mmCIF file of C-alpha atoms and ligand atoms in Angstrom:
data_model
loop_
_atom_site.group_PDB
_atom_site.id
_atom_site.type_symbol
_atom_site.label_atom_id
_atom_site.label_comp_id
_atom_site.label_asym_id
_atom_site.label_seq_id
_atom_site.Cartn_x
_atom_site.Cartn_y
_atom_site.Cartn_z
ATOM 1 C CA MET A 1 -0.057 -0.084 -0.044
ATOM 2 C CA ILE A 2 1.285 3.489 -0.786
ATOM 3 C CA LYS A 3 2.035 5.354 2.484
ATOM 4 C CA SER A 4 4.157 8.455 2.964
ATOM 5 C CA LYS A 5 4.949 10.957 5.640
ATOM 6 C CA ILE A 6 1.996 12.997 4.589
ATOM 7 C CA CYS A 7 -0.474 10.239 5.685
ATOM 8 C CA GLU A 8 0.952 10.324 9.126
ATOM 9 C CA ILE A 9 1.101 14.182 9.365
ATOM 10 C CA LEU A 10 -2.465 14.691 8.282
ATOM 11 C CA GLY A 11 -3.941 11.418 9.714
ATOM 12 C CA ILE A 12 -5.097 9.984 6.396
ATOM 13 C CA ARG A 13 -4.988 6.585 4.778
ATOM 14 C CA TYR A 14 -3.881 7.528 1.271
ATOM 15 C CA PRO A 15 -1.531 10.361 0.287
ATOM 16 C CA LEU A 16 -4.168 12.086 -1.846
ATOM 17 C CA LEU A 17 -5.699 15.495 -1.405
ATOM 18 C CA GLN A 18 -8.744 16.752 -3.262
ATOM 19 C CA GLY A 19 -8.286 20.124 -4.867
ATOM 20 C CA GLY A 20 -10.206 22.970 -3.127
ATOM 21 C CA MET A 21 -12.027 23.978 -6.268
ATOM 22 C CA ALA A 22 -13.785 27.292 -6.050
ATOM 23 C CA TRP A 23 -17.636 27.050 -5.882
ATOM 24 C CA VAL A 24 -17.309 23.301 -6.394
ATOM 25 C CA ALA A 25 -15.667 21.844 -3.175
ATOM 26 C CA ASP A 26 -18.456 21.580 -0.726
ATOM 27 C CA ALA A 27 -19.252 19.180 2.182
ATOM 28 C CA SER A 28 -20.581 16.652 -0.078
ATOM 29 C CA LEU A 29 -17.415 16.200 -2.211
ATOM 30 C CA ALA A 30 -15.006 16.662 0.782
ATOM 31 C CA SER A 31 -16.629 14.263 3.033
ATOM 32 C CA ALA A 32 -16.848 11.616 0.211
ATOM 33 C CA VAL A 33 -13.078 11.956 -0.508
ATOM 34 C CA SER A 34 -12.304 11.827 3.331
ATOM 35 C CA ASN A 35 -14.381 8.859 3.927
ATOM 36 C CA ALA A 36 -12.631 7.176 0.934
ATOM 37 C CA GLY A 37 -9.306 7.668 2.646
ATOM 38 C CA GLY A 38 -7.910 10.830 1.007
ATOM 39 C CA LEU A 39 -8.210 14.392 2.375
ATOM 40 C CA GLY A 40 -11.325 16.307 1.422
ATOM 41 C CA LEU A 41 -11.173 19.977 1.126
ATOM 42 C CA ILE A 42 -13.935 22.596 1.241
ATOM 43 C CA SER A 43 -13.496 25.747 -0.968
ATOM 44 C CA SER A 44 -13.657 29.246 0.760
ATOM 45 C CA ILE A 45 -15.167 30.681 -2.500
ATOM 46 C CA ASN A 46 -18.792 29.892 -2.161
ATOM 47 C CA ALA A 47 -21.842 32.122 -1.367
ATOM 48 C CA GLY A 48 -19.933 34.033 1.498
ATOM 49 C CA THR A 49 -18.216 33.223 4.686
ATOM 50 C CA GLU A 50 -21.321 31.959 6.556
ATOM 51 C CA ALA A 51 -22.079 29.534 3.632
ATOM 52 C CA VAL A 52 -18.543 28.166 4.139
ATOM 53 C CA ARG A 53 -19.073 27.761 7.755
ATOM 54 C CA ASN A 54 -22.198 25.891 7.126
ATOM 55 C CA GLU A 55 -20.307 23.521 4.771
ATOM 56 C CA ILE A 56 -17.766 22.941 7.351
ATOM 57 C CA ARG A 57 -20.495 22.070 9.981
ATOM 58 C CA LYS A 58 -22.157 19.760 7.349
ATOM 59 C CA CYS A 59 -18.893 18.068 6.727
ATOM 60 C CA LYS A 60 -18.435 17.333 10.319
ATOM 61 C CA GLU A 61 -21.677 15.488 10.333
ATOM 62 C CA LEU A 62 -20.896 13.452 7.248
ATOM 63 C CA THR A 63 -17.482 12.361 8.274
ATOM 64 C CA ASP A 64 -15.384 11.406 11.238
ATOM 65 C CA LYS A 65 -12.169 11.697 9.132
ATOM 66 C CA PRO A 66 -9.890 14.696 8.890
ATOM 67 C CA PHE A 67 -10.792 17.249 6.209
ATOM 68 C CA GLY A 68 -9.535 20.805 5.414
ATOM 69 C CA VAL A 69 -10.515 24.053 3.966
ATOM 70 C CA ASN A 70 -8.847 25.780 1.013
ATOM 71 C CA ILE A 71 -8.462 29.664 1.256
ATOM 72 C CA MET A 72 -8.223 31.451 -2.009
ATOM 73 C CA LEU A 73 -6.169 34.375 -0.846
ATOM 74 C CA GLN A 74 -7.360 36.793 -3.538
ATOM 75 C CA ALA A 75 -10.946 36.270 -2.549
ATOM 76 C CA PRO A 76 -12.599 39.473 -0.992
ATOM 77 C CA ASN A 77 -13.505 37.433 2.145
ATOM 78 C CA ALA A 78 -10.068 35.847 2.668
ATOM 79 C CA ALA A 79 -9.398 37.567 5.996
ATOM 80 C CA GLU A 80 -12.834 36.749 7.238
ATOM 81 C CA VAL A 81 -12.513 32.959 6.247
ATOM 82 C CA ALA A 82 -8.964 32.987 7.774
ATOM 83 C CA GLN A 83 -10.497 34.021 11.272
ATOM 84 C CA MET A 84 -13.640 31.737 10.889
ATOM 85 C CA VAL A 85 -11.620 28.490 10.304
ATOM 86 C CA THR A 86 -9.923 29.003 13.671
ATOM 87 C CA GLU A 87 -13.416 29.522 15.307
ATOM 88 C CA GLU A 88 -14.598 26.218 13.615
ATOM 89 C CA GLY A 89 -11.597 24.133 14.763
ATOM 90 C CA ILE A 90 -10.270 23.354 11.380
ATOM 91 C CA ARG A 91 -6.970 21.463 11.727
ATOM 92 C CA ILE A 92 -5.882 21.606 8.086
ATOM 93 C CA LEU A 93 -5.731 24.514 5.574
ATOM 94 C CA THR A 94 -4.522 24.710 1.996
ATOM 95 C CA THR A 95 -4.098 28.269 0.519
ATOM 96 C CA GLY A 96 -3.926 29.379 -3.079
ATOM 97 C CA ALA A 97 -3.239 32.294 -5.409
ATOM 98 C CA GLY A 98 -0.730 34.253 -3.239
ATOM 99 C CA SER A 99 1.175 34.176 0.071
ATOM 100 C CA PRO A 100 -0.722 33.432 3.272
ATOM 101 C CA ALA A 101 2.175 35.065 5.379
ATOM 102 C CA GLN A 102 -0.049 37.480 7.152
ATOM 103 C CA TYR A 103 -2.271 34.744 8.640
ATOM 104 C CA MET A 104 0.368 32.222 9.588
ATOM 105 C CA GLU A 105 1.011 33.259 13.140
ATOM 106 C CA ALA A 106 -2.697 33.191 14.034
ATOM 107 C CA TRP A 107 -3.114 29.766 12.347
ATOM 108 C CA LYS A 108 -0.042 28.259 14.006
ATOM 109 C CA ALA A 109 -1.167 29.473 17.501
ATOM 110 C CA ALA A 110 -4.444 27.825 16.735
ATOM 111 C CA GLY A 111 -2.527 24.507 15.905
ATOM 112 C CA ILE A 112 -3.631 24.477 12.275
ATOM 113 C CA LYS A 113 -1.390 22.611 9.699
ATOM 114 C CA VAL A 114 -0.909 24.908 6.673
ATOM 115 C CA ILE A 115 -0.155 23.658 3.194
ATOM 116 C CA PRO A 116 0.141 26.562 0.651
ATOM 117 C CA VAL A 117 -0.026 25.948 -3.036
ATOM 118 C CA VAL A 118 3.126 27.279 -4.673
ATOM 119 C CA ALA A 119 3.969 27.721 -8.424
ATOM 120 C CA SER A 120 7.673 28.541 -7.852
ATOM 121 C CA VAL A 121 10.751 27.502 -5.731
ATOM 122 C CA ALA A 122 11.040 30.944 -4.385
ATOM 123 C CA LEU A 123 7.576 30.936 -2.924
ATOM 124 C CA ALA A 124 7.988 27.472 -1.687
ATOM 125 C CA LEU A 125 11.147 28.430 0.232
ATOM 126 C CA LYS A 126 9.384 31.416 1.754
ATOM 127 C CA MET A 127 6.397 29.135 2.831
ATOM 128 C CA GLN A 128 8.878 26.699 4.446
ATOM 129 C CA SER A 129 10.484 29.560 6.341
ATOM 130 C CA ILE A 130 7.223 30.959 7.740
ATOM 131 C CA GLY A 131 6.253 27.432 9.083
ATOM 132 C CA ALA A 132 4.178 25.702 6.469
ATOM 133 C CA THR A 133 3.742 21.929 7.232
ATOM 134 C CA ALA A 134 4.024 20.931 3.547
ATOM 135 C CA VAL A 135 3.574 22.643 0.100
ATOM 136 C CA ILE A 136 1.574 21.731 -2.945
ATOM 137 C CA ALA A 137 3.642 22.309 -5.983
ATOM 138 C CA GLU A 138 0.993 22.982 -8.688
ATOM 139 C CA GLY A 139 1.919 22.791 -12.360
ATOM 140 C CA ALA A 140 0.126 24.754 -15.040
ATOM 141 C CA GLU A 141 -1.602 21.734 -16.401
ATOM 142 C CA SER A 142 -4.122 22.433 -13.556
ATOM 143 C CA GLY A 143 -7.503 23.929 -14.041
ATOM 144 C CA GLY A 144 -8.300 27.453 -12.550
ATOM 145 C CA HIS A 145 -5.623 29.855 -11.566
ATOM 146 C CA VAL A 146 -2.330 28.774 -12.922
ATOM 147 C CA GLY A 147 1.530 29.701 -12.655
ATOM 148 C CA GLU A 148 4.186 29.452 -15.383
ATOM 149 C CA LEU A 149 5.870 26.119 -14.681
ATOM 150 C CA HIS A 150 4.549 22.705 -15.358
ATOM 151 C CA THR A 151 4.512 19.765 -12.964
ATOM 152 C CA MET A 152 7.206 17.676 -14.531
ATOM 153 C CA ALA A 153 9.751 20.533 -13.896
ATOM 154 C CA LEU A 154 8.342 22.350 -10.937
ATOM 155 C CA VAL A 155 7.894 19.404 -8.510
ATOM 156 C CA PRO A 156 11.594 17.960 -8.574
ATOM 157 C CA GLN A 157 12.920 21.560 -8.278
ATOM 158 C CA VAL A 158 10.633 22.301 -5.206
ATOM 159 C CA VAL A 159 11.587 18.865 -3.679
ATOM 160 C CA ASP A 160 15.264 19.658 -4.012
ATOM 161 C CA ALA A 161 14.973 22.969 -2.464
ATOM 162 C CA LEU A 162 12.800 22.084 0.642
ATOM 163 C CA ASP A 163 12.968 19.822 3.653
ATOM 164 C CA ILE A 164 9.240 19.649 4.262
ATOM 165 C CA PRO A 165 7.100 17.238 2.247
ATOM 166 C CA VAL A 166 5.876 18.325 -1.248
ATOM 167 C CA ILE A 167 2.517 17.328 -2.757
ATOM 168 C CA ALA A 168 2.394 17.418 -6.538
ATOM 169 C CA ALA A 169 -0.581 18.704 -8.420
ATOM 170 C CA GLY A 170 -1.399 19.562 -11.994
ATOM 171 C CA GLY A 171 -2.217 16.995 -14.771
ATOM 172 C CA ILE A 172 -2.692 14.055 -12.262
ATOM 173 C CA GLY A 173 -5.861 12.116 -13.544
ATOM 174 C CA ASP A 174 -5.053 8.532 -12.991
ATOM 175 C CA GLY A 175 -2.651 5.996 -11.299
ATOM 176 C CA ARG A 176 0.000 6.876 -13.834
ATOM 177 C CA GLY A 177 0.098 10.415 -12.773
ATOM 178 C CA VAL A 178 0.117 9.403 -9.096
ATOM 179 C CA ALA A 179 3.028 7.034 -9.616
ATOM 180 C CA ALA A 180 4.936 9.655 -11.594
ATOM 181 C CA ALA A 181 4.488 12.216 -8.937
ATOM 182 C CA PHE A 182 6.188 9.834 -6.387
ATOM 183 C CA MET A 183 9.011 9.347 -8.898
ATOM 184 C CA LEU A 184 9.574 13.029 -9.105
ATOM 185 C CA GLY A 185 10.091 13.058 -5.239
ATOM 186 C CA ALA A 186 6.594 14.200 -4.094
ATOM 187 C CA ASP A 187 5.150 12.809 -0.883
ATOM 188 C CA GLY A 188 1.639 13.021 -2.038
ATOM 189 C CA VAL A 189 -0.665 14.259 -4.786
ATOM 190 C CA GLN A 190 -3.527 16.644 -5.137
ATOM 191 C CA VAL A 191 -6.190 15.790 -7.728
ATOM 192 C CA ALA A 192 -9.062 18.030 -8.671
ATOM 193 C CA THR A 193 -10.453 17.690 -12.345
ATOM 194 C CA ARG A 194 -11.127 14.028 -11.942
ATOM 195 C CA PHE A 195 -13.422 14.774 -8.866
ATOM 196 C CA LEU A 196 -15.632 17.019 -10.854
ATOM 197 C CA ALA A 197 -17.180 13.819 -12.360
ATOM 198 C CA ALA A 198 -17.564 12.300 -8.783
ATOM 199 C CA GLU A 199 -21.152 11.285 -8.025
ATOM 200 C CA GLU A 200 -20.962 13.327 -4.845
ATOM 201 C CA CYS A 201 -19.743 16.370 -6.682
ATOM 202 C CA THR A 202 -22.641 18.964 -6.685
ATOM 203 C CA VAL A 203 -21.757 20.761 -9.972
ATOM 204 C CA HIS A 204 -24.354 21.114 -12.495
ATOM 205 C CA GLN A 205 -24.947 18.013 -14.732
ATOM 206 C CA SER A 206 -23.749 19.775 -17.809
ATOM 207 C CA TYR A 207 -20.500 20.589 -16.242
ATOM 208 C CA LYS A 208 -20.003 17.083 -15.686
ATOM 209 C CA GLU A 209 -21.027 16.296 -19.154
ATOM 210 C CA LYS A 210 -18.599 18.806 -20.615
ATOM 211 C CA ILE A 211 -15.725 17.267 -18.572
ATOM 212 C CA ILE A 212 -16.487 13.740 -19.780
ATOM 213 C CA LYS A 213 -16.732 14.905 -23.477
ATOM 214 C CA ALA A 214 -13.449 16.873 -23.275
ATOM 215 C CA SER A 215 -10.374 15.727 -25.224
ATOM 216 C CA ASP A 216 -6.708 16.496 -24.659
ATOM 217 C CA ILE A 217 -6.959 19.884 -26.490
ATOM 218 C CA SER A 218 -10.079 21.015 -24.809
ATOM 219 C CA THR A 219 -8.717 23.576 -22.440
ATOM 220 C CA ILE A 220 -7.222 27.040 -22.880
ATOM 221 C CA VAL A 221 -5.496 29.423 -20.564
ATOM 222 C CA THR A 222 -7.038 33.019 -20.611
ATOM 223 C CA GLY A 223 -6.450 36.117 -18.496
ATOM 224 C CA LYS A 224 -2.690 36.366 -18.939
ATOM 225 C CA THR A 225 -3.158 40.067 -19.972
ATOM 226 C CA LEU A 226 -4.994 40.580 -16.654
ATOM 227 C CA GLY A 227 -2.089 39.057 -14.555
ATOM 228 C CA HIS A 228 -4.524 36.185 -13.658
ATOM 229 C CA PRO A 229 -4.182 33.282 -15.906
ATOM 230 C CA VAL A 230 -6.944 30.830 -15.730
ATOM 231 C CA ARG A 231 -7.324 27.310 -17.430
ATOM 232 C CA SER A 232 -10.839 26.378 -18.423
ATOM 233 C CA LEU A 233 -12.659 24.321 -21.057
ATOM 234 C CA LYS A 234 -12.838 25.995 -24.475
ATOM 235 C CA THR A 235 -16.406 27.312 -24.749
ATOM 236 C CA PRO A 236 -18.005 30.325 -26.344
ATOM 237 C CA PHE A 237 -17.239 32.146 -23.029
ATOM 238 C CA SER A 238 -13.503 31.465 -23.110
ATOM 239 C CA ASN A 239 -13.331 32.173 -26.874
ATOM 240 C CA THR A 240 -15.011 35.520 -26.401
ATOM 241 C CA PHE A 241 -12.740 36.203 -23.335
ATOM 242 C CA ALA A 242 -9.535 35.364 -25.412
ATOM 243 C CA LYS A 243 -10.841 37.642 -28.252
ATOM 244 C CA MET A 244 -11.484 40.620 -25.899
ATOM 245 C CA GLU A 245 -7.897 40.175 -24.541
ATOM 246 C CA ALA A 246 -6.509 40.202 -28.115
ATOM 247 C CA ASP A 247 -8.463 43.435 -29.015
ATOM 248 C CA PRO A 248 -6.644 46.587 -28.074
ATOM 249 C CA ALA A 249 -9.904 48.452 -28.209
ATOM 250 C CA VAL A 250 -11.332 46.452 -25.151
ATOM 251 C CA THR A 251 -10.104 47.711 -21.717
ATOM 252 C CA PRO A 252 -9.160 45.329 -18.985
ATOM 253 C CA GLU A 253 -12.093 46.660 -16.884
ATOM 254 C CA GLU A 254 -14.484 45.557 -19.672
ATOM 255 C CA ILE A 255 -12.872 42.046 -19.729
ATOM 256 C CA LEU A 256 -13.143 41.770 -15.906
ATOM 257 C CA ALA A 257 -16.745 42.786 -16.054
ATOM 258 C CA PHE A 258 -17.363 40.154 -18.668
ATOM 259 C CA GLY A 259 -15.674 37.402 -16.503
ATOM 260 C CA THR A 260 -17.302 38.296 -13.198
ATOM 261 C CA GLY A 261 -19.537 35.560 -11.896
ATOM 262 C CA ALA A 262 -18.836 33.267 -14.838
ATOM 263 C CA LEU A 263 -17.535 30.423 -12.624
ATOM 264 C CA ARG A 264 -20.627 30.419 -10.503
ATOM 265 C CA LYS A 265 -22.843 30.400 -13.492
ATOM 266 C CA ALA A 266 -21.211 27.241 -14.871
ATOM 267 C CA VAL A 267 -21.129 25.492 -11.516
ATOM 268 C CA LYS A 268 -24.610 26.276 -10.272
ATOM 269 C CA GLU A 269 -26.575 26.817 -13.516
ATOM 270 C CA GLY A 270 -24.624 24.997 -16.256
ATOM 271 C CA ASP A 271 -24.953 28.199 -18.281
ATOM 272 C CA PRO A 272 -23.178 27.742 -21.526
ATOM 273 C CA ASN A 273 -21.802 31.240 -21.134
ATOM 274 C CA GLY A 274 -20.139 30.397 -17.770
ATOM 275 C CA SER A 275 -16.419 29.600 -17.044
ATOM 276 C CA TYR A 276 -15.835 25.830 -16.954
ATOM 277 C CA MET A 277 -12.593 25.692 -15.201
ATOM 278 C CA ALA A 278 -10.730 22.286 -15.571
ATOM 279 C CA GLY A 279 -7.254 20.909 -15.959
ATOM 280 C CA GLU A 280 -5.604 19.437 -18.994
ATOM 281 C CA CYS A 281 -6.427 15.904 -17.693
ATOM 282 C CA ALA A 282 -10.030 16.567 -18.343
ATOM 283 C CA GLY A 283 -9.557 14.415 -21.549
ATOM 284 C CA MET A 284 -8.801 11.463 -19.284
ATOM 285 C CA VAL A 285 -12.040 11.645 -17.311
ATOM 286 C CA LYS A 286 -14.380 9.008 -18.813
ATOM 287 C CA ARG A 287 -17.234 8.473 -16.442
ATOM 288 C CA ILE A 288 -19.244 9.798 -13.441
ATOM 289 C CA GLU A 289 -18.494 7.422 -10.514
ATOM 290 C CA PRO A 290 -18.422 7.501 -6.649
ATOM 291 C CA ALA A 291 -15.516 9.503 -5.194
ATOM 292 C CA LYS A 292 -14.423 6.197 -3.498
ATOM 293 C CA ASP A 293 -13.936 4.534 -6.894
ATOM 294 C CA ILE A 294 -11.856 7.532 -8.071
ATOM 295 C CA VAL A 295 -9.698 7.277 -5.000
ATOM 296 C CA GLU A 296 -9.298 3.618 -5.310
ATOM 297 C CA ASP A 297 -8.473 3.803 -9.090
ATOM 298 C CA LEU A 298 -5.960 6.498 -8.513
ATOM 299 C CA ILE A 299 -4.144 4.729 -5.633
ATOM 300 C CA GLY A 300 -4.702 1.264 -6.745
ATOM 301 C CA GLY A 301 -3.466 2.223 -10.264
ATOM 302 C CA ALA A 302 -0.371 3.610 -8.898
ATOM 303 C CA GLU A 303 0.305 0.718 -6.540
ATOM 304 C CA LYS A 304 0.149 -1.667 -9.564
ATOM 305 C CA LEU A 305 2.529 0.455 -11.610
ATOM 306 C CA LEU A 306 4.963 0.981 -8.767
ATOM 307 C CA ALA A 307 5.054 -2.828 -7.937
ATOM 308 C CA SER A 308 5.836 -3.648 -11.617
ATOM 309 C CA ALA A 309 8.511 -0.987 -11.907
ATOM 310 C CA PRO A 310 11.401 -3.246 -11.163
ATOM 311 C CA GLY A 311 10.507 -4.958 -14.500
ATOM 312 C CA LEU A 312 11.825 -1.989 -16.313
ATOM 313 C CA LEU A 313 15.310 -2.658 -15.037
ATOM 314 C CA ALA A 314 17.436 -5.107 -17.203
HETATM 315 O O1 LIG B 401 -5.764 29.105 -6.637
HETATM 316 C C1 LIG B 401 -5.650 28.128 -7.523
HETATM 317 N N1 LIG B 401 -6.642 27.964 -8.350
HETATM 318 C C2 LIG B 401 -7.779 28.579 -8.527
HETATM 319 S S1 LIG B 401 -8.315 29.725 -7.499
HETATM 320 C C3 LIG B 401 -9.620 29.969 -8.494
HETATM 321 S S2 LIG B 401 -10.929 31.078 -8.147
HETATM 322 C C4 LIG B 401 -11.153 32.082 -9.412
HETATM 323 N N2 LIG B 401 -12.371 32.563 -9.580
HETATM 324 C C5 LIG B 401 -12.641 33.330 -10.586
HETATM 325 C C6 LIG B 401 -11.696 33.642 -11.359
HETATM 326 C C7 LIG B 401 -10.446 33.294 -11.342
HETATM 327 C C8 LIG B 401 -10.086 32.404 -10.217
HETATM 328 C C9 LIG B 401 -9.707 29.075 -9.435
HETATM 329 N N3 LIG B 401 -8.523 28.369 -9.365
HETATM 330 N N4 LIG B 401 -4.601 27.387 -7.397
HETATM 331 C C10 LIG B 401 -3.451 27.611 -6.554
HETATM 332 C C11 LIG B 401 -2.455 28.259 -7.140
HETATM 333 N N5 LIG B 401 -1.743 29.196 -6.579
HETATM 334 N N6 LIG B 401 -1.960 28.180 -8.463
HETATM 335 C C12 LIG B 401 -1.037 29.091 -8.608
HETATM 336 C C13 LIG B 401 -0.864 29.673 -7.391
HETATM 337 C C14 LIG B 401 0.079 30.739 -7.051
HETATM 338 C C15 LIG B 401 0.575 31.571 -8.023
HETATM 339 C C16 LIG B 401 1.439 32.618 -7.671
HETATM 340 C C17 LIG B 401 0.458 30.887 -5.721
HETATM 341 C C18 LIG B 401 1.167 31.899 -5.316
HETATM 342 C C19 LIG B 401 1.795 32.699 -6.388
HETATM 343 O O2 LIG B 401 2.671 33.690 -5.932
HETATM 344 C C20 LIG B 401 2.219 34.976 -6.043
HETATM 345 C C21 LIG B 401 2.870 35.663 -4.812
HETATM 346 O O3 LIG B 401 2.010 36.486 -4.288
HETATM 347 O O4 LIG B 401 3.967 35.587 -4.529
#
């Protein structure tokens, strides 16, 4: 069985974290992943801080296993959520889209294990120096907000620079990706896109259908000109967004206004004009299935591959 330091540190069976997908990662998905032996995460980007508090309370009812909260640091309510999670007794946090430095002291004092998402060695080193428990090195194959480097090059460089455990993310959609992450030196993996097709994932049915229909070339990164690159499925929305970015007559304010609320519209309403954030491995997602089956396929697939690896040696 695959075991690593991260299992002991977080009190989980498998070294597998579920990505804290904005608007998506709620108590239903997080508890299903935690019950299956991974670490479920609840997103702080939802219908406000009190809604997130409710999801945390629901999740406590649905699982007795560890789960965490993801704090998107650029969210307008980030400071509020940062405080609320201490009130709710959350033990594990992941953070994204920035540096959580300003909150670390309070979180550490509350005994919270903090696992920031990093997209570079420099930020990874800074996170280690301010007391992160581990980092998630997230390559640009990921869905949503992305950095510059990709998983294959990012993970080993972060592993070499740090003494704390590194969790690999970005482009991991089946057991092959999980096994590869361990070969890159990671202590665990974070998977998100595959869980969009979990039965317990509450996204609109048409979001799930779009993920299942996706091919290898179905995603696009937009938002670079705004300093906030985002990977999502190619849709009329993302095509228009890309065209607006390429048109010098369109202002950044107009583009931002066009994008506002687009993720919520996709997740909650299945609106064809919404933003369907997804990673490059959307093309590998073939069916809707229980989160438990996804976890077992990811971990079981990796175990088989790792057990047969000596056969590669002459
Ligand atoms: O945060 C994510 N992925 C996300 S957040 C999100 S919410 C959203 N909603 C509407 C429009 C756009 C986004 C969707 N997906 N992943 C974690 C992540 N963090 N990826 C990359 C980074 C990152 C990048 C640069 C972290 C830190 C960083 O450093 C900047 C700094 O401040 O030093």
